[in-house]
Amino acid sequence: MNRRHALRHIALISGGLALIPSCDFSSDDILAAYQKLKVKSSEKELLGAISNTIIPAGEIKGALELAVPDFILVMVNDCMEEESQSRFMKGLRAFPEFAGKEFDQLSPKEKEAKVKEGLMLEGDDTEEGKVKQDIQYFLNTTKRLTIQGYMASEYIQTEIIPYSLIPGEYNGAVLISDFQKPRING
Amino acid sequence: MANLNIKSKQERTYQAIVIGSGISGGWAAKELCDLGVKTLMLERGRNVEHIKDYPTTNMLPYEFEHRGQVPEDIKKENPVVSRCYAFREDAIHFFVKDTEHPYVQEKPFDWIRGYQVGGKSLLWARQVQRWSDFDFEGPARDGFAVDWPIRYKDLAPWYSHVEKFAGVSGNRDGLDTLPDGEFLPGYELNVMEKYFQEQLKKHYGGDRHMISARCAHIHGNADFFAQQGRALCQNRNLCQRGCPFGGYFSSNSSTIPWALKTGNLTLRPEAVVHSIIYDEEKGKASGVRIIDRLTKEMEEFYADVIFLNAAALNSNLILMNSTSSRFPNGLGNDNGLLGKYVAFHNYRAGVSGEFEGLEEYTTTGGRPTSGYFPRFRNVYKQETDFLRGYAAGFSAGRGVRPNTEGLGMDLKNSLLNPDQYGPWYVGSHMMGETIPKESNYVALDPNLKDEWGMPQLKISVEYDDNDEKMVKDYLEQMTEMFEKAGVTNIRTRDDHRAPGLDIHEMGGVRMGKDPKTSLLNAHHQLHAVPNVYVTDGASMTSTSTQNPSLTYMAFAARAAHHAVAESKK
């Protein structure tokens, strides 16, 4: 094992925390940080593209910029039962074929349409039907975790909708009409 | 016991030893130290210093890797503690893991424990309702267990004593079933809860009440609590992490630092109590034998008086493991009843629903408590086909939710601008009295030991027919009250949870008047070994329906003063 190879190995095991200049990831390694999922870096990229379709960047940052794909993989790896993990990964792996061509080459509108279609997929007990169910499960899980990871991110909770550790004295009868919150445009 | 001579016996001798640093041990130690008694407090777990050892207390939601959720591997390894509502990512470090401290479930029992300085006082739900004579007179009137050797008037001044120091918020509700106490300003019910209160009055006259539950949170009189280094509750609702303000009462924030300040307290964490030593010649207890949690070495400490506050079931275990030729079946166990008549609170059932009215209102801010139904069944006379009754928690709330339909910019904008107010959510859960029975017991397993060589506790506790009837009645009555108040979409649940998950296990070393049928007298002394006091949940003769911690605090303070008065005789 040469030095570059060894360093890359360490970086993968430590969850990609170490930064190695001009590191070549093109060989599509399995990411050691999510050891139960055996997810490849190309699959993580696809997950990133999907989560960024669910919550895209605009005036306010989108899911990808907030490292939501990492959060999704941590949650699936650590907080889900084996069966759900396996459905999630099957769905993720079946998604490219469902998407038709390279998902990344679709226009934003086409991406949205494809994800929307996938979220509603229904499948029967045939092999083909099961794949549809897996894709539907994968996309709904991804959507739920994207929303969670996005809204509970440091960026949103400090810069956009600041979280208060001290919520203030209780008022049990507040008129909703008295609230005048400025609209936040994403 | 090769190491007994490392320190001289004199160095290991105190006037009093308190076993346990949780809510009742903390109170025993504080009172003893205030009265000038040199006290050793033994705690089996690690030290947890106020503020310094609350690692998650000021963490923000995004700082938790799993946003509060407990990882699947931990859940799988620890199924019992994982069922506890407070076992979340922010408090994992304060709970006993199943794998570290095994016990034997002869029948399913979820034993939830906190082995550290402060014990479960860091984790409790902080609800503090007084008992009344309708509770103390229960066993005598309804013919179960044995008569309590005390009445409300014996405990009332001690309730006052502990409430003033601990800080209890509440309204003066004037109910004979739930006596008023020394209250800081109470928390208000919200508009929906007040509406429900009016509906109860309308449909049930003065027979049923729903009040703002009294809670051990500082909600006023800040200068007084500043003497303890505590401040007003900030409504954070992150209590299970330990409170940096000392806004709620715990041993860590209140009684232990107070006792340390007197100079009379020695705190000895990492001390797994093996047994209480009985001196056959003097005919009394002379000290406590411990196993160091880390080195596994045995050590002995000596004192004139011993307070046993290891938490209900562990206090049973220690007494059962304290054998001598005088007490071959456990300390003070002349009648063979030690470990028997264990009971708990039945938390199986709940009712929830929605209310479509009051749609112009919502709530803001936070509060550390909610509504409470004092027991209304079988209070003045027997009126149902089951004995005793239930209290109930009650709360209503309304949140604003984002619309999570859609994708892309539409979804993003609705997430950032939540504007969907649903109907009011209304919920309740039961807290039923269970009847102590000889067949509900704990015992030492004859073969299995833990890592420290202590016998494992065998727990054999289950529901009975009375509990089943009570669940049914609660569901019927609460549903009826919800319906009469106009609540819709009513859902009932009976989750059939195992006993123990209520974390209100009690008894096994019950109080009573007669040494033939009880272990402790009216002052919490073992009948047969009067210099041993048991003032935690183990001493409970019956359970009634109130959250029990306040009563243990009053027991401990009262008994500590008794012990000091006795020593001066």
Short mmCIF file of N, CA, C and O in Angstrom, two decimals, chain B residues 211-253:
data_model
loop_
_atom_site.label_atom_id
_atom_site.label_comp_id
_atom_site.label_asym_id
_atom_site.label_seq_id
_atom_site.Cartn_x
_atom_site.Cartn_y
_atom_site.Cartn_z
N ILE B 211 -56.60 20.50 37.97
CA ILE B 211 -55.85 21.66 38.43
C ILE B 211 -54.49 21.74 37.73
O ILE B 211 -54.08 20.79 37.06
N SER B 212 -53.80 22.83 37.92
CA SER B 212 -52.42 22.93 37.46
C SER B 212 -51.57 22.14 38.45
O SER B 212 -51.57 22.41 39.64
N ALA B 213 -50.85 21.15 37.95
CA ALA B 213 -50.11 20.25 38.84
C ALA B 213 -49.00 20.99 39.57
O ALA B 213 -48.30 21.81 38.98
N ARG B 214 -48.86 20.70 40.84
CA ARG B 214 -47.77 21.30 41.61
C ARG B 214 -46.45 20.66 41.20
O ARG B 214 -46.38 19.45 41.03
N CYS B 215 -45.43 21.47 41.03
CA CYS B 215 -44.17 20.93 40.55
C CYS B 215 -43.01 21.56 41.31
O CYS B 215 -43.11 22.68 41.80
N ALA B 216 -41.89 20.83 41.38
CA ALA B 216 -40.73 21.28 42.16
C ALA B 216 -39.84 22.18 41.31
O ALA B 216 -38.70 21.85 40.99
N HIS B 217 -40.40 23.31 40.91
CA HIS B 217 -39.67 24.29 40.11
C HIS B 217 -39.73 25.64 40.80
O HIS B 217 -40.76 26.00 41.37
N ILE B 218 -38.65 26.40 40.72
CA ILE B 218 -38.59 27.72 41.36
C ILE B 218 -39.31 28.72 40.46
O ILE B 218 -38.86 29.00 39.35
N HIS B 219 -40.41 29.24 40.96
CA HIS B 219 -41.25 30.16 40.18
C HIS B 219 -41.59 31.35 41.08
O HIS B 219 -42.75 31.67 41.30
N GLY B 220 -40.53 31.96 41.64
CA GLY B 220 -40.72 33.09 42.55
C GLY B 220 -39.77 32.99 43.72
O GLY B 220 -39.09 31.97 43.90
N ASN B 221 -39.72 34.07 44.53
CA ASN B 221 -38.88 34.10 45.73
C ASN B 221 -37.41 33.79 45.40
O ASN B 221 -36.73 33.04 46.12
N ALA B 222 -36.92 34.40 44.34
CA ALA B 222 -35.58 34.10 43.83
C ALA B 222 -34.49 34.32 44.88
O ALA B 222 -33.52 33.56 44.95
N ASP B 223 -34.64 35.36 45.71
CA ASP B 223 -33.59 35.66 46.70
C ASP B 223 -33.38 34.51 47.67
O ASP B 223 -32.25 34.19 48.04
N PHE B 224 -34.47 33.89 48.08
CA PHE B 224 -34.38 32.77 49.02
C PHE B 224 -33.57 31.62 48.40
O PHE B 224 -32.69 31.05 49.05
N PHE B 225 -33.84 31.31 47.16
CA PHE B 225 -33.18 30.15 46.53
C PHE B 225 -31.74 30.47 46.11
O PHE B 225 -30.94 29.56 45.91
N ALA B 226 -31.44 31.77 46.01
CA ALA B 226 -30.06 32.17 45.70
C ALA B 226 -29.11 31.66 46.79
O ALA B 226 -27.94 31.37 46.53
N GLN B 227 -29.62 31.52 48.02
CA GLN B 227 -28.78 30.97 49.10
C GLN B 227 -28.31 29.56 48.79
O GLN B 227 -27.31 29.09 49.31
N GLN B 228 -29.07 28.84 47.99
CA GLN B 228 -28.67 27.48 47.58
C GLN B 228 -27.89 27.50 46.27
O GLN B 228 -27.52 26.44 45.76
N GLY B 229 -27.71 28.69 45.71
CA GLY B 229 -27.05 28.76 44.40
C GLY B 229 -27.99 28.38 43.27
O GLY B 229 -27.55 27.98 42.20
N ARG B 230 -29.30 28.52 43.52
CA ARG B 230 -30.27 28.14 42.50
C ARG B 230 -31.01 29.39 42.00
O ARG B 230 -31.08 30.39 42.70
N ALA B 231 -31.54 29.29 40.81
CA ALA B 231 -32.23 30.43 40.21
C ALA B 231 -33.58 30.02 39.65
O ALA B 231 -33.92 28.84 39.65
N LEU B 232 -34.34 31.00 39.19
CA LEU B 232 -35.67 30.73 38.65
C LEU B 232 -35.63 29.73 37.50
O LEU B 232 -34.71 29.76 36.68
N CYS B 233 -36.63 28.90 37.44
CA CYS B 233 -36.80 27.98 36.31
C CYS B 233 -36.96 28.80 35.03
O CYS B 233 -37.69 29.78 35.00
N GLN B 234 -36.26 28.40 33.99
CA GLN B 234 -36.28 29.14 32.72
C GLN B 234 -37.20 28.50 31.68
O GLN B 234 -37.11 28.83 30.50
N ASN B 235 -38.02 27.56 32.10
CA ASN B 235 -39.00 26.92 31.20
C ASN B 235 -38.35 26.23 30.01
O ASN B 235 -38.93 26.16 28.93
N ARG B 236 -37.13 25.73 30.19
CA ARG B 236 -36.43 25.10 29.07
C ARG B 236 -36.97 23.72 28.72
O ARG B 236 -36.82 23.25 27.60
N ASN B 237 -37.54 23.05 29.74
CA ASN B 237 -38.01 21.68 29.54
C ASN B 237 -36.91 20.74 29.05
O ASN B 237 -37.13 19.86 28.23
N LEU B 238 -35.70 20.96 29.55
CA LEU B 238 -34.58 20.08 29.24
C LEU B 238 -34.06 19.45 30.53
O LEU B 238 -32.88 19.15 30.68
N CYS B 239 -34.97 19.26 31.49
CA CYS B 239 -34.60 18.92 32.87
C CYS B 239 -33.73 17.67 32.97
O CYS B 239 -32.83 17.60 33.80
N GLN B 240 -34.02 16.65 32.15
CA GLN B 240 -33.30 15.38 32.26
C GLN B 240 -31.81 15.51 31.96
O GLN B 240 -31.05 14.59 32.19
N ARG B 241 -31.38 16.67 31.47
CA ARG B 241 -29.95 16.87 31.21
C ARG B 241 -29.23 17.37 32.47
O ARG B 241 -28.01 17.51 32.48
N GLY B 242 -29.99 17.70 33.52
CA GLY B 242 -29.45 18.43 34.66
C GLY B 242 -29.61 19.90 34.36
O GLY B 242 -29.35 20.34 33.23
N CYS B 243 -30.05 20.69 35.36
CA CYS B 243 -30.35 22.10 35.09
C CYS B 243 -29.25 23.02 35.61
O CYS B 243 -28.97 23.03 36.80
N PRO B 244 -28.62 23.81 34.73
CA PRO B 244 -27.55 24.69 35.18
C PRO B 244 -28.06 25.83 36.07
O PRO B 244 -27.28 26.45 36.78
N PHE B 245 -29.36 26.09 36.03
CA PHE B 245 -29.94 27.13 36.88
C PHE B 245 -30.36 26.55 38.24
O PHE B 245 -30.69 27.29 39.16
N GLY B 246 -30.39 25.24 38.35
CA GLY B 246 -30.99 24.63 39.54
C GLY B 246 -32.46 24.97 39.62
O GLY B 246 -33.05 25.08 40.69
N GLY B 247 -33.08 25.17 38.46
CA GLY B 247 -34.48 25.59 38.40
C GLY B 247 -35.45 24.56 38.94
O GLY B 247 -36.52 24.90 39.44
N TYR B 248 -35.08 23.29 38.84
CA TYR B 248 -35.89 22.26 39.48
C TYR B 248 -35.08 21.63 40.60
O TYR B 248 -33.85 21.73 40.62
N PHE B 249 -35.76 21.00 41.53
CA PHE B 249 -35.09 20.42 42.69
C PHE B 249 -34.42 19.10 42.32
O PHE B 249 -35.03 18.23 41.71
N SER B 250 -33.15 18.98 42.71
CA SER B 250 -32.46 17.70 42.65
C SER B 250 -31.51 17.66 43.84
O SER B 250 -31.17 18.71 44.39
N SER B 251 -31.06 16.47 44.22
CA SER B 251 -30.05 16.38 45.28
C SER B 251 -28.81 17.15 44.86
O SER B 251 -28.17 17.82 45.67
N ASN B 252 -28.48 17.06 43.57
CA ASN B 252 -27.22 17.66 43.07
C ASN B 252 -27.22 19.18 43.19
O ASN B 252 -26.18 19.77 43.46
N SER B 253 -28.38 19.79 42.94
CA SER B 253 -28.42 21.26 42.94
C SER B 253 -28.73 21.81 44.31
O SER B 253 -28.49 22.98 44.57
#
